[in-house]
Tab-separated table of C-alpha atoms in Angstrom:
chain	number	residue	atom	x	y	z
A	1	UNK	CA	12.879	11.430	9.697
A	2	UNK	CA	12.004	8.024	9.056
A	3	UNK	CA	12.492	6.290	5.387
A	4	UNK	CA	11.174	2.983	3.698
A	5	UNK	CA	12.893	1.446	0.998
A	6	UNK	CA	11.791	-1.572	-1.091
A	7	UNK	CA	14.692	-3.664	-2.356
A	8	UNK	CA	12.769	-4.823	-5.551
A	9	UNK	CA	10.873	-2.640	-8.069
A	10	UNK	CA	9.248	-6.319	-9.522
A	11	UNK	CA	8.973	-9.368	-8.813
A	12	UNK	CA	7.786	-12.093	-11.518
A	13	UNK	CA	6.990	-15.602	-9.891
A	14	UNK	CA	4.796	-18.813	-11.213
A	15	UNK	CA	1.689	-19.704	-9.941
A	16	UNK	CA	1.711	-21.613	-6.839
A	17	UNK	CA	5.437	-20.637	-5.941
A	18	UNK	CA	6.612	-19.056	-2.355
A	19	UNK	CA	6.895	-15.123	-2.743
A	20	UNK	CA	9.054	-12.732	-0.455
A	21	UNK	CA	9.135	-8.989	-1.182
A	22	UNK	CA	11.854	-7.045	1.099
A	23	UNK	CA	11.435	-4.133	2.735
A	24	UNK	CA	13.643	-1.865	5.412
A	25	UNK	CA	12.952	1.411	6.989
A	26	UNK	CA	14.911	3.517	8.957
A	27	UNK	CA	13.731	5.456	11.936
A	28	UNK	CA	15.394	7.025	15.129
A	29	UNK	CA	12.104	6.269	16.729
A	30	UNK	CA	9.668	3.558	17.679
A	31	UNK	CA	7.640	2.584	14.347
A	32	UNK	CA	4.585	0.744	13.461
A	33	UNK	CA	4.975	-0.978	10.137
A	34	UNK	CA	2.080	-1.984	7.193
A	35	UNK	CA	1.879	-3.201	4.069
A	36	UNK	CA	-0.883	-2.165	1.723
A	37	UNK	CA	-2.045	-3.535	-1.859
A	38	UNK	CA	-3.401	-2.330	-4.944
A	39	UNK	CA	-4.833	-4.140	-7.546
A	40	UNK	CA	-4.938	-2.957	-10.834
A	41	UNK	CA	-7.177	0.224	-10.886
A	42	UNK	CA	-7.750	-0.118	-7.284
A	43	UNK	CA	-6.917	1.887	-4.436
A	44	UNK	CA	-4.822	0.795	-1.593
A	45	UNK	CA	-6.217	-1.918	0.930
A	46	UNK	CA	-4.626	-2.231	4.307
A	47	UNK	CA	-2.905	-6.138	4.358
A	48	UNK	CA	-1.262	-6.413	7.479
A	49	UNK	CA	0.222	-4.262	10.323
A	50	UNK	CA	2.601	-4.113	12.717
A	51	UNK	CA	2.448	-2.359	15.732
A	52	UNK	CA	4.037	-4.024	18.771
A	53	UNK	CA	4.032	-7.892	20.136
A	54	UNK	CA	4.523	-10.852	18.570
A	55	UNK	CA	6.958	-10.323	15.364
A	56	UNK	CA	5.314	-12.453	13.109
A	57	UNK	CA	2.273	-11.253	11.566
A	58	UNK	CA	-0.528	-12.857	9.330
A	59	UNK	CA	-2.773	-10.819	7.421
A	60	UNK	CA	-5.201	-10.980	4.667
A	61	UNK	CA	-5.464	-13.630	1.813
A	62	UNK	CA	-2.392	-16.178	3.228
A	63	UNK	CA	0.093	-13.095	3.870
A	64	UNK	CA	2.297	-13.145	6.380
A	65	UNK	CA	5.181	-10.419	7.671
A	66	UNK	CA	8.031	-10.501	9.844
A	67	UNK	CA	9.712	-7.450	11.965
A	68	UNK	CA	13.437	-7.626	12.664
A	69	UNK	CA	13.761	-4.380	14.402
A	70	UNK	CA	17.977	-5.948	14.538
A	71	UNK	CA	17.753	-5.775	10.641
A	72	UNK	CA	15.236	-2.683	10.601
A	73	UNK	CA	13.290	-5.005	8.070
A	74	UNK	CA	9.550	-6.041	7.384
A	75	UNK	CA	9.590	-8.435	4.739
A	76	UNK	CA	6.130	-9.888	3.231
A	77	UNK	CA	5.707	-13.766	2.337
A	78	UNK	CA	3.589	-15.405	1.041
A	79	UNK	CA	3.882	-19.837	0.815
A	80	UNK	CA	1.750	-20.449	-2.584
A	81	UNK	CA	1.111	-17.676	-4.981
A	82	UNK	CA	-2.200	-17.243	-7.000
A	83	UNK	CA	-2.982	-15.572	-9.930
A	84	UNK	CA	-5.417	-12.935	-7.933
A	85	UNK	CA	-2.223	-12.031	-6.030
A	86	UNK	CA	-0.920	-10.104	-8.997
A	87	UNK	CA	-1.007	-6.562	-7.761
A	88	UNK	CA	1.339	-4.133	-6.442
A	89	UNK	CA	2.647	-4.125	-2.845
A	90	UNK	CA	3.632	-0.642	-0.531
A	91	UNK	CA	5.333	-1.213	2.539
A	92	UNK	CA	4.699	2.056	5.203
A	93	UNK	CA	5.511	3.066	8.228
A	94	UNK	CA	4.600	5.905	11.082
A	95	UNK	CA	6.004	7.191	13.892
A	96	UNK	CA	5.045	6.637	17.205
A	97	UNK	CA	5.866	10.460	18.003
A	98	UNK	CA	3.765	10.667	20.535
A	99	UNK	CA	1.234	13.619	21.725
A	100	UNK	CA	-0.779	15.180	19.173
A	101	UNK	CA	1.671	14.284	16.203
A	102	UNK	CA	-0.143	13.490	12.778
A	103	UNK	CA	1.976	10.434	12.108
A	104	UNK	CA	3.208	10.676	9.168
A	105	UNK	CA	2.545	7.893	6.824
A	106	UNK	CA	6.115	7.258	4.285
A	107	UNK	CA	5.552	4.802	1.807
A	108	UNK	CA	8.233	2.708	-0.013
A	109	UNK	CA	8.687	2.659	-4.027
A	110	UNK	CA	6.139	-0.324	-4.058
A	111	UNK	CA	6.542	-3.851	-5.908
A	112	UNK	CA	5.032	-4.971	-8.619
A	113	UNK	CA	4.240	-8.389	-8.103
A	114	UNK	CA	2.944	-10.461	-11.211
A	115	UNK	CA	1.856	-13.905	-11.167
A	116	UNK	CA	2.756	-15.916	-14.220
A	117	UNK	CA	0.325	-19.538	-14.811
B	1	UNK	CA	-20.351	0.805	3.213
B	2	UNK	CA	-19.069	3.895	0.949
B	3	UNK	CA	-15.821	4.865	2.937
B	4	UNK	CA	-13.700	7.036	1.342
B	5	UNK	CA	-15.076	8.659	-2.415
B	6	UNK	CA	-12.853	10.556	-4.703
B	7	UNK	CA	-14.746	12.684	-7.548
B	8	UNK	CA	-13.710	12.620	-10.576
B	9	UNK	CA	-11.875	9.137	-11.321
B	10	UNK	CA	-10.443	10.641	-14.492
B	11	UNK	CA	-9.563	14.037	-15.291
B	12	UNK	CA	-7.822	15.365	-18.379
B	13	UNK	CA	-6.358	19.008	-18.160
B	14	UNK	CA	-4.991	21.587	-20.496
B	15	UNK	CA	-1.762	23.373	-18.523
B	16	UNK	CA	-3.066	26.386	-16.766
B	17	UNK	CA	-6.332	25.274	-16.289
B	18	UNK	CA	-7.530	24.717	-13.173
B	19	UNK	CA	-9.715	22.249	-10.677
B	20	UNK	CA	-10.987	20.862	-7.911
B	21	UNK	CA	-10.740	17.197	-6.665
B	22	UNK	CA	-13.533	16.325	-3.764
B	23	UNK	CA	-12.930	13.648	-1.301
B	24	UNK	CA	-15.634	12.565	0.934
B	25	UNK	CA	-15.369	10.003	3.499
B	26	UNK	CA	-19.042	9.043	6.107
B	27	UNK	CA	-16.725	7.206	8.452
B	28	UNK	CA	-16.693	10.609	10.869
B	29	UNK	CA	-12.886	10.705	10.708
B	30	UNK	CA	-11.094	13.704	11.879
B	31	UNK	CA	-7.847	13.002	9.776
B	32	UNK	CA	-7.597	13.220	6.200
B	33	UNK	CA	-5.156	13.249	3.606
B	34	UNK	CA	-4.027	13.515	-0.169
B	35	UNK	CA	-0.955	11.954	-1.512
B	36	UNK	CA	0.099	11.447	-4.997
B	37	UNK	CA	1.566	8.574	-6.562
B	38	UNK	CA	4.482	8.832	-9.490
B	39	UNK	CA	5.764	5.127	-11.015
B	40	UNK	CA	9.145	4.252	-8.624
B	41	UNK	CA	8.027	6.681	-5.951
B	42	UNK	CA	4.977	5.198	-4.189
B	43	UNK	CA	2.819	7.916	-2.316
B	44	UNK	CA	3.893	11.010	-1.592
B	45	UNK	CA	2.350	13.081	0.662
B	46	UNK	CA	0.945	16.278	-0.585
B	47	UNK	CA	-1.050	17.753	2.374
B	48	UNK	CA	-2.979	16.541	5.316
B	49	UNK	CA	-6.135	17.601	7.666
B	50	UNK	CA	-6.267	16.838	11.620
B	51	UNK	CA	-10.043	18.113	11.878
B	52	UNK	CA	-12.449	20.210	10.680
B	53	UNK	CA	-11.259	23.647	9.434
B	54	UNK	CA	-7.734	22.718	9.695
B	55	UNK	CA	-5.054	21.823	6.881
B	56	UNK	CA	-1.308	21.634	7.267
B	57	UNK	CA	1.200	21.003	4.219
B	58	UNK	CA	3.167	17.698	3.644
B	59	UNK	CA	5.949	16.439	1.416
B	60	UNK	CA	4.939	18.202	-1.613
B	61	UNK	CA	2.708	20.628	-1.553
B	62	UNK	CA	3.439	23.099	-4.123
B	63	UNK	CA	0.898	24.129	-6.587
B	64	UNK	CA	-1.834	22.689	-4.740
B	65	UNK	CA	-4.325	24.019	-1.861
B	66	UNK	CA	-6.503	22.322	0.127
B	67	UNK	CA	-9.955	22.832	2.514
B	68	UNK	CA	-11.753	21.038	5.146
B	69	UNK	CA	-14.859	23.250	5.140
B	70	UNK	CA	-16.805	20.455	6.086
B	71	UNK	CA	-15.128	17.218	8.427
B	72	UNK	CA	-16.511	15.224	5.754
B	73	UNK	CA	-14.809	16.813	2.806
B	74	UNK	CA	-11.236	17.564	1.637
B	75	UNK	CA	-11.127	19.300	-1.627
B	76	UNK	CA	-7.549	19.260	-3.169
B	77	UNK	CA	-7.216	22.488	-5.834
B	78	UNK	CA	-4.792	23.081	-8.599
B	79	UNK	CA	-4.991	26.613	-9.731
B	80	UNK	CA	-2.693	26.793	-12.699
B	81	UNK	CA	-2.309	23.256	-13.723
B	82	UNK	CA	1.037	21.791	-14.721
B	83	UNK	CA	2.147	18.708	-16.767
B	84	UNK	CA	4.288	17.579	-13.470
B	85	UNK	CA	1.029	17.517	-11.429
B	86	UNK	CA	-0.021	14.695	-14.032
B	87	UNK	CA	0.082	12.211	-11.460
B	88	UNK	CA	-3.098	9.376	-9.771
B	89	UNK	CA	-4.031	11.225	-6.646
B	90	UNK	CA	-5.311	9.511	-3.315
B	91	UNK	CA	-7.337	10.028	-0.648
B	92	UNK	CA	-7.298	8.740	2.832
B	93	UNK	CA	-8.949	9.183	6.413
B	94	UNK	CA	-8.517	7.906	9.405
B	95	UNK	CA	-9.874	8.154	12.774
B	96	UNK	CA	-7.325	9.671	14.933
B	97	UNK	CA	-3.094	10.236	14.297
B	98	UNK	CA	-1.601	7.383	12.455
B	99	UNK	CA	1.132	7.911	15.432
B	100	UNK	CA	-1.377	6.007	17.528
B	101	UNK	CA	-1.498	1.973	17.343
B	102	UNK	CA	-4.566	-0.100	16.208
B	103	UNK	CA	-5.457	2.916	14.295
B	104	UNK	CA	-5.029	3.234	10.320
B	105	UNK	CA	-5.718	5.016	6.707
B	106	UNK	CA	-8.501	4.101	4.574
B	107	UNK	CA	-7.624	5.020	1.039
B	108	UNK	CA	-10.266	6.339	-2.112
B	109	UNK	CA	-9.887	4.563	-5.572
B	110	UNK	CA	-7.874	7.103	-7.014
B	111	UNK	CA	-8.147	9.978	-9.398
B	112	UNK	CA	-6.133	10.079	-12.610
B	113	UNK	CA	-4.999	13.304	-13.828
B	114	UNK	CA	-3.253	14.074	-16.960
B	115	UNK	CA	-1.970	17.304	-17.496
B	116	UNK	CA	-1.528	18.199	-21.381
């Protein structure tokens, strides 16, 4: 069975300041990774996804992720913080099982990131 | 676009009471899904559709049925409501297995139910 943990429950940064917020998984099979947002209220919007290529992927609204299947770890950056970005973050993954498997979607703890002027 | 519609958005409960929450989604996806989400947990998975007429149980599916009577409805039903089903509830769709790539889950707004 396949797991996601997210190494920070909140993350408080200033305006305009580089964000990272860590996540690892483990899996005994092929994965395909996401992270999803919520903003206050909101329900969950896709950001990014990973599903097989290039390790480095961009996303909506200046995010960026990178896979280190080595590490097992998808962590999300972001250069220059805004306000807006305030919101909190699930990192997910699925299975590549294969056949007519459902794919289970597990979802991390989530981070709250807030964005302080 | 509409996408995925959860009815009610707010729901307050006395334990032992019981109801319904619809999900509707007018994308013609086969999958569907409702998770809950508890603070420091993040969704949970509670059970799932793969088409029309089918439902299968996930994570946590006690004290709650489902049924896809309809491929564009999921109803989620609590029959004797409890104060640890107080909880925001989400549903999703998507078009095929999320085991497949350049596939994913589109996700409803969210119901928020508090169980007294």
């Amino acid at each position: 069975a396949q797991s996601v943990t997210q190494l920070d429950s909140q993350v408080p940064v200033f305006e305009e300041a580089p964000v990272e917020l860590r996540c690892n998984y483990s899996s005994s099979v092929s994965v395909y990774l996401f992270w999803y947002v919520q903003y206050p209220n909101q329900g969950l919007q896709l950001l990014l996804k990973y599903l097989s290529g290039s390790t480095l992927v961009k996303g909506i609204n200046g995010f960026e992720a990178e896979f280190n299947k080595s590490q097992t770890s998808f962590h999300l950056r972001k250069p220059s913080v805004h306000i807006s970005d305030t919101a909190e973050y699930f990192c997910a993954v699925s299975v590549d099982a294969g056949g007519t498997s459902y794919g289970k979607l597990t979802f991390g703890q989530g981070t709250i990131l807030t964005v302080h002027p | 676009n509409a996408g995925v519609t959860q009815t009610p958005k707010f729901r307050v409960l006395k334990t032992g009471q019981s109801m319904t929450l619809l999900c509707a989604q007018d994308m013609n996806h086969e999958y569907m899904y409702w998770y809950r989400q508890d603070p420091g947990m993040g969704l949970r998975l509670i059970h799932y559709s793969v088409g029309e007429g089918t439902t299968a149980k996930g994570e946590v599916p006690d004290g709650y049925n489902v049924s896809r009577l309809k491929k564009q409805n999921f109803l989620l039903g609590l029959e004797s409501a409890a104060p640890s089903q107080t909880s925001v509830y989400f549903c999703a769709s998507s078009p095929e297995t999320l085991a497949r790539p350049n596939t994913e889950a589109f996700f409803g707004q969210g119901t928020r139910l508090t169980v007294v």
